[in-house]
Amino acid sequence: MAMNYQEILEDIRVEVQPLLKKGKVADYIPPLAGRSLLHFGMSLRTIQGETYSVGEACERFSIQSIAKVFNLTRAMQLHGDRIWKRVNREPSGAGFNSLGQLEAESGIPRNPMINAGALVIMDMILNHADAGEDLILDKVRALAADESINYDLMVAEAENDTGHRNRAMAWLLKAYRNLDNPIERVLQAYFRLCSLAMSCEDLVTAFQYLATGGTDVHGEIIATSEQVKRINAIMLTCGVYDEAGDFAFRVGLPTKSGVGGGIVAVLPGQYVAAVWSPGLSPKGNSLAGTRALELLTTRTTGSIF
Ligand code: GLN
């Protein structure tokens, strides 16, 4: 029997309403601090291309660390297995911006989904780029089938002004000789990456390749099935930082969150779902968004487990 995704999403939207006000916006990035807690949008796109949406699913928001998946995918395309000499692939069990762990582990980030890992991955991508060249934006536009997707430079600038921990992290990586490019070049590219503005509908389109075994919505091969397996595994174990265990327990899907309140989840062979609600848990993942995904896999009785 065909699943009535639209009805399921409508029910979820109603059910999570009381949670919206319980989270806290990411106020360490000033433009995000002003976001209302009342936003909610959710989309699901099946691998057959049917899209179901509720709430503000077309409203663009700052995808923040969700972009680390595009970053990793691009580095895999450019560098293959050489990545793993400079970044590990173990869950961190620590906050996404932990400096202590990076120091204790001699400048090798635990995984590509925490900030330190994403900085190293960005450094590897920049090794392929001429000055000023952007190797990510065009790829994201193609994946999402929308040329109007862009960076929000106000958000990027605000992070540049206030991202002191990220700056400290980049210096520490440099001290351990795990950054080739000038620190400022890597930071600027990283802040821009985090500032990508996309909607839930953009995200479910752009992430299709992780549900289809590597093919995007145009039929282009973005990653091999082995790479897709690896990206999904990294999302499952590292995508929501030190809440990865709780997400596996409650949602049971590879997911990636961002402090803008977005979360993307993949059920390989079936669908991609994306949800946006700016109120965060203390660990930086959308509170209502997490519950919405938990309800989705419970109601549809489908997860990777
Ligand atoms: N740009 C944010 C930061 O570097 C990304 C963090 C996140 O979304 N978890 O702190």
mmCIF file of C-alpha atoms and ligand atoms in Angstrom:
data_model
loop_
_atom_site.group_PDB
_atom_site.id
_atom_site.type_symbol
_atom_site.label_atom_id
_atom_site.label_comp_id
_atom_site.label_asym_id
_atom_site.label_seq_id
_atom_site.Cartn_x
_atom_site.Cartn_y
_atom_site.Cartn_z
ATOM 1 C CA MET A 1 0.000 0.000 0.000
ATOM 2 C CA ALA A 2 1.330 3.431 -0.929
ATOM 3 C CA MET A 3 2.373 5.512 2.055
ATOM 4 C CA ASN A 4 0.342 8.671 2.636
ATOM 5 C CA TYR A 5 3.341 10.885 3.311
ATOM 6 C CA GLN A 6 1.376 14.125 3.016
ATOM 7 C CA GLU A 7 -0.997 13.124 5.784
ATOM 8 C CA ILE A 8 1.872 11.886 7.958
ATOM 9 C CA LEU A 9 3.745 15.195 7.562
ATOM 10 C CA GLU A 10 0.575 17.200 8.373
ATOM 11 C CA ASP A 11 0.117 15.177 11.563
ATOM 12 C CA ILE A 12 3.764 15.648 12.529
ATOM 13 C CA ARG A 13 3.527 19.422 12.016
ATOM 14 C CA VAL A 14 0.635 19.602 14.454
ATOM 15 C CA GLU A 15 2.225 17.271 16.966
ATOM 16 C CA VAL A 16 5.526 19.145 17.270
ATOM 17 C CA GLN A 17 3.936 22.603 17.781
ATOM 18 C CA PRO A 18 4.346 22.549 21.601
ATOM 19 C CA LEU A 19 8.088 21.864 21.191
ATOM 20 C CA LEU A 20 8.803 24.866 18.987
ATOM 21 C CA LYS A 21 9.189 27.318 21.846
ATOM 22 C CA LYS A 22 11.229 24.962 24.024
ATOM 23 C CA GLY A 23 14.462 25.191 22.039
ATOM 24 C CA LYS A 24 16.991 28.000 21.974
ATOM 25 C CA VAL A 25 18.256 29.753 18.825
ATOM 26 C CA ALA A 26 21.996 29.739 18.089
ATOM 27 C CA ASP A 27 22.714 33.210 19.443
ATOM 28 C CA TYR A 28 26.499 32.962 19.047
ATOM 29 C CA ILE A 29 25.964 33.811 15.360
ATOM 30 C CA PRO A 30 24.212 37.225 15.529
ATOM 31 C CA PRO A 31 21.990 36.981 12.402
ATOM 32 C CA LEU A 32 20.662 33.618 13.643
ATOM 33 C CA ALA A 33 19.897 35.045 17.081
ATOM 34 C CA GLY A 34 17.040 37.087 15.644
ATOM 35 C CA ARG A 35 15.173 34.091 14.162
ATOM 36 C CA SER A 36 11.693 33.434 15.509
ATOM 37 C CA LEU A 37 11.275 30.107 17.281
ATOM 38 C CA LEU A 38 7.943 29.610 15.563
ATOM 39 C CA HIS A 39 9.236 28.657 12.116
ATOM 40 C CA PHE A 40 8.597 25.100 11.025
ATOM 41 C CA GLY A 41 8.934 23.455 7.647
ATOM 42 C CA MET A 42 9.344 19.860 6.531
ATOM 43 C CA SER A 43 9.719 18.078 3.182
ATOM 44 C CA LEU A 44 10.139 14.536 2.019
ATOM 45 C CA ARG A 45 11.169 13.514 -1.472
ATOM 46 C CA THR A 46 11.008 9.917 -2.591
ATOM 47 C CA ILE A 47 13.601 8.501 -4.965
ATOM 48 C CA GLN A 48 10.818 8.406 -7.561
ATOM 49 C CA GLY A 49 10.776 12.212 -7.351
ATOM 50 C CA GLU A 50 7.495 12.811 -5.509
ATOM 51 C CA THR A 51 7.810 15.680 -3.031
ATOM 52 C CA TYR A 52 5.600 16.241 0.010
ATOM 53 C CA SER A 53 5.855 19.400 2.104
ATOM 54 C CA VAL A 54 4.281 21.152 5.058
ATOM 55 C CA GLY A 55 4.744 24.538 6.728
ATOM 56 C CA GLU A 56 7.579 26.778 5.567
ATOM 57 C CA ALA A 57 9.236 24.137 3.420
ATOM 58 C CA CYS A 58 10.171 26.671 0.724
ATOM 59 C CA GLU A 59 11.624 29.264 3.097
ATOM 60 C CA ARG A 60 15.431 29.448 2.871
ATOM 61 C CA PHE A 61 17.432 29.368 6.086
ATOM 62 C CA SER A 62 21.088 29.112 7.042
ATOM 63 C CA ILE A 63 21.967 25.444 6.570
ATOM 64 C CA GLN A 64 25.187 25.782 8.585
ATOM 65 C CA SER A 65 26.777 22.394 9.282
ATOM 66 C CA ILE A 66 24.456 20.506 6.934
ATOM 67 C CA ALA A 67 26.842 21.875 4.274
ATOM 68 C CA LYS A 68 29.603 19.692 5.719
ATOM 69 C CA VAL A 69 28.089 16.825 3.736
ATOM 70 C CA PHE A 70 28.580 18.743 0.458
ATOM 71 C CA ASN A 71 32.110 19.577 1.623
ATOM 72 C CA LEU A 72 32.914 15.917 2.304
ATOM 73 C CA THR A 73 31.357 14.741 -0.957
ATOM 74 C CA ARG A 74 33.427 17.254 -2.948
ATOM 75 C CA ALA A 75 36.636 16.229 -1.183
ATOM 76 C CA MET A 76 35.896 12.556 -1.871
ATOM 77 C CA GLN A 77 35.456 13.389 -5.564
ATOM 78 C CA LEU A 78 38.762 15.267 -5.631
ATOM 79 C CA HIS A 79 40.921 13.225 -3.247
ATOM 80 C CA GLY A 80 39.419 9.763 -2.723
ATOM 81 C CA ASP A 81 40.931 7.879 0.192
ATOM 82 C CA ARG A 82 43.730 10.389 0.799
ATOM 83 C CA ILE A 83 41.262 12.254 3.038
ATOM 84 C CA TRP A 84 41.647 9.658 5.761
ATOM 85 C CA LYS A 85 45.287 10.492 6.400
ATOM 86 C CA ARG A 86 44.203 13.857 7.790
ATOM 87 C CA VAL A 87 40.744 13.231 9.323
ATOM 88 C CA ASN A 88 39.389 10.267 11.239
ATOM 89 C CA ARG A 89 35.928 8.747 10.986
ATOM 90 C CA GLU A 90 34.984 8.047 14.569
ATOM 91 C CA PRO A 91 32.132 9.651 16.504
ATOM 92 C CA SER A 92 33.478 12.451 18.660
ATOM 93 C CA GLY A 93 31.282 12.170 21.738
ATOM 94 C CA ALA A 94 32.092 15.873 22.158
ATOM 95 C CA GLY A 95 30.685 19.210 21.046
ATOM 96 C CA PHE A 96 31.036 20.226 17.397
ATOM 97 C CA ASN A 97 33.526 22.954 18.295
ATOM 98 C CA SER A 98 35.645 21.131 20.884
ATOM 99 C CA LEU A 99 39.219 22.391 21.079
ATOM 100 C CA GLY A 100 40.280 20.025 23.875
ATOM 101 C CA GLN A 101 39.755 16.891 21.817
ATOM 102 C CA LEU A 102 41.674 18.313 18.862
ATOM 103 C CA GLU A 103 44.621 19.148 21.104
ATOM 104 C CA ALA A 104 44.507 15.768 22.850
ATOM 105 C CA GLU A 105 44.541 14.000 19.471
ATOM 106 C CA SER A 106 47.416 15.990 17.994
ATOM 107 C CA GLY A 107 45.473 17.956 15.399
ATOM 108 C CA ILE A 108 43.733 15.038 13.665
ATOM 109 C CA PRO A 109 39.985 15.783 13.842
ATOM 110 C CA ARG A 110 37.751 12.892 14.896
ATOM 111 C CA ASN A 111 35.526 13.145 11.811
ATOM 112 C CA PRO A 112 34.533 15.439 8.896
ATOM 113 C CA MET A 113 31.239 16.505 10.520
ATOM 114 C CA ILE A 114 32.711 18.480 13.423
ATOM 115 C CA ASN A 115 34.103 21.947 12.744
ATOM 116 C CA ALA A 116 37.776 20.940 12.912
ATOM 117 C CA GLY A 117 37.174 18.107 10.446
ATOM 118 C CA ALA A 118 35.305 20.383 8.068
ATOM 119 C CA LEU A 119 38.158 22.920 8.158
ATOM 120 C CA VAL A 120 40.650 20.223 7.148
ATOM 121 C CA ILE A 121 38.320 18.965 4.407
ATOM 122 C CA MET A 122 37.902 22.525 3.113
ATOM 123 C CA ASP A 123 41.690 22.932 3.113
ATOM 124 C CA MET A 124 41.965 19.855 0.876
ATOM 125 C CA ILE A 125 39.371 21.260 -1.527
ATOM 126 C CA LEU A 126 41.205 24.593 -1.639
ATOM 127 C CA ASN A 127 44.359 22.744 -2.695
ATOM 128 C CA HIS A 128 42.545 22.210 -6.004
ATOM 129 C CA ALA A 129 41.190 25.735 -6.370
ATOM 130 C CA ASP A 130 42.812 28.826 -7.862
ATOM 131 C CA ALA A 131 42.639 31.998 -5.751
ATOM 132 C CA GLY A 132 39.037 33.120 -5.508
ATOM 133 C CA GLU A 133 37.715 29.976 -7.218
ATOM 134 C CA ASP A 134 34.725 28.236 -5.619
ATOM 135 C CA LEU A 135 34.544 24.485 -6.089
ATOM 136 C CA ILE A 136 31.347 23.947 -4.112
ATOM 137 C CA LEU A 137 28.587 26.474 -4.917
ATOM 138 C CA ASP A 138 28.026 25.387 -8.533
ATOM 139 C CA LYS A 139 27.869 21.750 -7.435
ATOM 140 C CA VAL A 140 25.260 22.506 -4.775
ATOM 141 C CA ARG A 141 23.188 24.503 -7.280
ATOM 142 C CA ALA A 142 23.291 21.580 -9.688
ATOM 143 C CA LEU A 143 22.392 19.060 -6.971
ATOM 144 C CA ALA A 144 19.418 21.162 -5.878
ATOM 145 C CA ALA A 145 18.486 21.986 -9.491
ATOM 146 C CA ASP A 146 18.278 25.671 -8.570
ATOM 147 C CA GLU A 147 20.728 28.331 -9.752
ATOM 148 C CA SER A 148 19.408 30.897 -7.282
ATOM 149 C CA ILE A 149 20.939 29.116 -4.272
ATOM 150 C CA ASN A 150 23.619 31.281 -2.734
ATOM 151 C CA TYR A 151 25.711 32.125 0.282
ATOM 152 C CA ASP A 152 24.279 34.600 2.770
ATOM 153 C CA LEU A 153 27.287 36.868 3.052
ATOM 154 C CA MET A 154 25.868 38.712 6.039
ATOM 155 C CA VAL A 155 25.868 35.432 7.972
ATOM 156 C CA ALA A 156 29.382 34.586 6.738
ATOM 157 C CA GLU A 157 30.676 37.993 7.821
ATOM 158 C CA ALA A 158 29.041 37.718 11.225
ATOM 159 C CA GLU A 159 30.733 34.351 11.730
ATOM 160 C CA ASN A 160 34.016 35.843 10.668
ATOM 161 C CA ASP A 161 33.594 38.542 13.324
ATOM 162 C CA THR A 162 32.485 36.230 16.113
ATOM 163 C CA GLY A 163 33.881 32.794 15.202
ATOM 164 C CA HIS A 164 36.722 32.929 17.699
ATOM 165 C CA ARG A 165 36.641 29.219 18.519
ATOM 166 C CA ASN A 166 36.804 28.317 14.839
ATOM 167 C CA ARG A 167 39.737 30.682 14.425
ATOM 168 C CA ALA A 168 41.470 29.079 17.432
ATOM 169 C CA MET A 169 40.799 25.657 15.902
ATOM 170 C CA ALA A 170 42.341 26.677 12.594
ATOM 171 C CA TRP A 171 45.475 27.941 14.359
ATOM 172 C CA LEU A 172 45.729 24.686 16.299
ATOM 173 C CA LEU A 173 45.380 22.689 13.071
ATOM 174 C CA LYS A 174 48.095 24.836 11.518
ATOM 175 C CA ALA A 175 50.366 24.219 14.504
ATOM 176 C CA TYR A 176 49.917 20.473 13.935
ATOM 177 C CA ARG A 177 50.645 20.968 10.207
ATOM 178 C CA ASN A 178 47.180 19.807 9.252
ATOM 179 C CA LEU A 179 46.300 22.926 7.211
ATOM 180 C CA ASP A 180 48.185 23.631 3.966
ATOM 181 C CA ASN A 181 46.530 26.910 3.007
ATOM 182 C CA PRO A 182 46.699 30.243 4.832
ATOM 183 C CA ILE A 183 44.446 30.166 7.889
ATOM 184 C CA GLU A 184 42.337 33.112 6.716
ATOM 185 C CA ARG A 185 41.703 31.553 3.311
ATOM 186 C CA VAL A 186 40.405 28.352 4.904
ATOM 187 C CA LEU A 187 38.269 30.210 7.450
ATOM 188 C CA GLN A 188 36.649 32.475 4.855
ATOM 189 C CA ALA A 189 35.762 29.492 2.674
ATOM 190 C CA TYR A 190 34.426 27.603 5.696
ATOM 191 C CA PHE A 191 32.266 30.516 6.905
ATOM 192 C CA ARG A 192 30.838 30.951 3.404
ATOM 193 C CA LEU A 193 30.073 27.235 3.215
ATOM 194 C CA CYS A 194 28.153 27.399 6.518
ATOM 195 C CA SER A 195 26.192 30.418 5.313
ATOM 196 C CA LEU A 196 24.547 28.587 2.385
ATOM 197 C CA ALA A 197 20.852 29.474 2.399
ATOM 198 C CA MET A 198 18.540 26.655 1.345
ATOM 199 C CA SER A 199 14.989 25.489 2.023
ATOM 200 C CA CYS A 200 13.757 22.044 3.064
ATOM 201 C CA GLU A 201 12.655 21.464 -0.537
ATOM 202 C CA ASP A 202 16.112 22.466 -1.828
ATOM 203 C CA LEU A 203 17.723 20.080 0.643
ATOM 204 C CA VAL A 204 15.608 17.028 -0.147
ATOM 205 C CA THR A 205 16.426 17.563 -3.826
ATOM 206 C CA ALA A 206 20.145 18.128 -3.259
ATOM 207 C CA PHE A 207 20.571 15.081 -0.998
ATOM 208 C CA GLN A 208 18.887 12.615 -3.380
ATOM 209 C CA TYR A 209 22.226 11.039 -4.345
ATOM 210 C CA LEU A 210 22.535 9.646 -0.824
ATOM 211 C CA ALA A 211 19.204 7.837 -1.150
ATOM 212 C CA THR A 212 19.715 6.526 -4.680
ATOM 213 C CA GLY A 213 23.175 5.011 -4.335
ATOM 214 C CA GLY A 214 24.923 7.984 -5.938
ATOM 215 C CA THR A 215 22.742 9.462 -8.705
ATOM 216 C CA ASP A 216 21.395 13.004 -8.454
ATOM 217 C CA VAL A 217 18.012 14.277 -9.706
ATOM 218 C CA HIS A 218 19.426 14.868 -13.206
ATOM 219 C CA GLY A 219 20.702 11.292 -13.445
ATOM 220 C CA GLU A 220 24.337 12.369 -12.936
ATOM 221 C CA ILE A 221 26.566 10.080 -10.896
ATOM 222 C CA ILE A 222 27.815 12.109 -7.931
ATOM 223 C CA ALA A 223 29.423 9.374 -5.870
ATOM 224 C CA THR A 224 30.081 5.641 -6.118
ATOM 225 C CA SER A 225 27.879 3.317 -4.087
ATOM 226 C CA GLU A 226 30.858 2.734 -1.796
ATOM 227 C CA GLN A 227 31.235 6.484 -1.220
ATOM 228 C CA VAL A 228 27.506 6.790 -0.552
ATOM 229 C CA LYS A 229 27.740 3.989 2.020
ATOM 230 C CA ARG A 230 30.589 5.821 3.705
ATOM 231 C CA ILE A 231 28.917 9.250 3.725
ATOM 232 C CA ASN A 232 25.709 7.805 5.163
ATOM 233 C CA ALA A 233 27.695 5.899 7.795
ATOM 234 C CA ILE A 234 29.522 9.084 8.797
ATOM 235 C CA MET A 235 26.216 10.943 9.011
ATOM 236 C CA LEU A 236 24.770 8.210 11.234
ATOM 237 C CA THR A 237 27.719 8.086 13.603
ATOM 238 C CA CYS A 238 28.867 11.719 13.524
ATOM 239 C CA GLY A 239 26.202 13.907 11.861
ATOM 240 C CA VAL A 240 24.610 15.173 15.065
ATOM 241 C CA TYR A 241 27.767 15.212 17.222
ATOM 242 C CA ASP A 242 27.334 13.926 20.767
ATOM 243 C CA GLU A 243 23.647 13.194 20.135
ATOM 244 C CA ALA A 244 24.443 10.578 17.477
ATOM 245 C CA GLY A 245 23.486 7.715 19.791
ATOM 246 C CA ASP A 246 20.190 9.319 20.731
ATOM 247 C CA PHE A 247 19.382 9.985 17.061
ATOM 248 C CA ALA A 248 20.135 6.383 16.067
ATOM 249 C CA PHE A 249 17.926 5.262 18.952
ATOM 250 C CA ARG A 250 15.041 7.623 18.236
ATOM 251 C CA VAL A 251 15.214 8.302 14.472
ATOM 252 C CA GLY A 252 17.275 5.433 13.094
ATOM 253 C CA LEU A 253 18.502 7.225 9.958
ATOM 254 C CA PRO A 254 21.725 8.887 8.803
ATOM 255 C CA THR A 255 21.177 12.575 9.600
ATOM 256 C CA LYS A 256 23.041 15.872 9.466
ATOM 257 C CA SER A 257 22.067 18.921 11.453
ATOM 258 C CA GLY A 258 23.053 22.588 11.470
ATOM 259 C CA VAL A 259 22.754 25.294 14.113
ATOM 260 C CA GLY A 260 20.353 27.153 11.815
ATOM 261 C CA GLY A 261 17.813 24.545 12.937
ATOM 262 C CA GLY A 262 17.829 22.345 9.848
ATOM 263 C CA ILE A 263 18.222 18.554 9.806
ATOM 264 C CA VAL A 264 18.431 16.283 6.762
ATOM 265 C CA ALA A 265 17.771 12.551 7.039
ATOM 266 C CA VAL A 266 18.219 9.798 4.466
ATOM 267 C CA LEU A 267 16.470 6.463 4.173
ATOM 268 C CA PRO A 268 18.573 4.771 1.474
ATOM 269 C CA GLY A 269 16.464 3.327 -1.328
ATOM 270 C CA GLN A 270 13.388 5.272 -0.211
ATOM 271 C CA TYR A 271 13.532 8.986 0.516
ATOM 272 C CA VAL A 272 15.274 12.076 1.825
ATOM 273 C CA ALA A 273 13.540 14.181 4.485
ATOM 274 C CA ALA A 274 14.444 17.668 5.691
ATOM 275 C CA VAL A 275 13.053 19.654 8.571
ATOM 276 C CA TRP A 276 13.625 23.199 9.822
ATOM 277 C CA SER A 277 12.821 24.639 13.229
ATOM 278 C CA PRO A 278 15.305 27.135 14.743
ATOM 279 C CA GLY A 279 14.986 26.153 18.431
ATOM 280 C CA LEU A 280 17.947 23.942 19.383
ATOM 281 C CA SER A 281 18.739 21.397 22.070
ATOM 282 C CA PRO A 282 21.751 22.195 24.301
ATOM 283 C CA LYS A 283 23.861 20.084 21.912
ATOM 284 C CA GLY A 284 22.950 22.197 18.905
ATOM 285 C CA ASN A 285 20.340 20.073 17.115
ATOM 286 C CA SER A 286 16.805 21.278 16.334
ATOM 287 C CA LEU A 287 14.505 20.128 19.112
ATOM 288 C CA ALA A 288 11.244 20.014 17.167
ATOM 289 C CA GLY A 289 13.153 18.808 14.105
ATOM 290 C CA THR A 290 14.503 15.803 15.981
ATOM 291 C CA ARG A 291 11.035 14.905 17.243
ATOM 292 C CA ALA A 292 9.578 15.364 13.760
ATOM 293 C CA LEU A 293 12.050 12.858 12.306
ATOM 294 C CA GLU A 294 11.421 10.449 15.165
ATOM 295 C CA LEU A 295 7.699 10.623 14.435
ATOM 296 C CA LEU A 296 8.356 10.140 10.711
ATOM 297 C CA THR A 297 10.259 6.876 11.101
ATOM 298 C CA THR A 298 7.840 5.639 13.766
ATOM 299 C CA ARG A 299 4.699 6.405 11.730
ATOM 300 C CA THR A 300 6.133 5.005 8.491
ATOM 301 C CA THR A 301 7.649 2.019 10.378
ATOM 302 C CA GLY A 302 10.817 2.389 8.316
ATOM 303 C CA SER A 303 14.377 3.120 9.371
ATOM 304 C CA ILE A 304 17.766 1.618 8.493
ATOM 305 C CA PHE A 305 17.269 -0.776 11.384
HETATM 306 N N1 GLN B 1 29.049 27.735 11.369
HETATM 307 C C1 GLN B 1 28.839 27.011 12.585
HETATM 308 C C2 GLN B 1 30.093 27.019 13.422
HETATM 309 O O1 GLN B 1 31.124 26.954 12.858
HETATM 310 C C3 GLN B 1 28.436 25.609 12.245
HETATM 311 C C4 GLN B 1 28.105 24.783 13.454
HETATM 312 C C5 GLN B 1 26.922 23.885 13.272
HETATM 313 O O2 GLN B 1 26.024 24.113 12.465
HETATM 314 N N2 GLN B 1 26.845 22.875 14.107
HETATM 315 O O3 GLN B 1 30.076 27.097 14.618
#
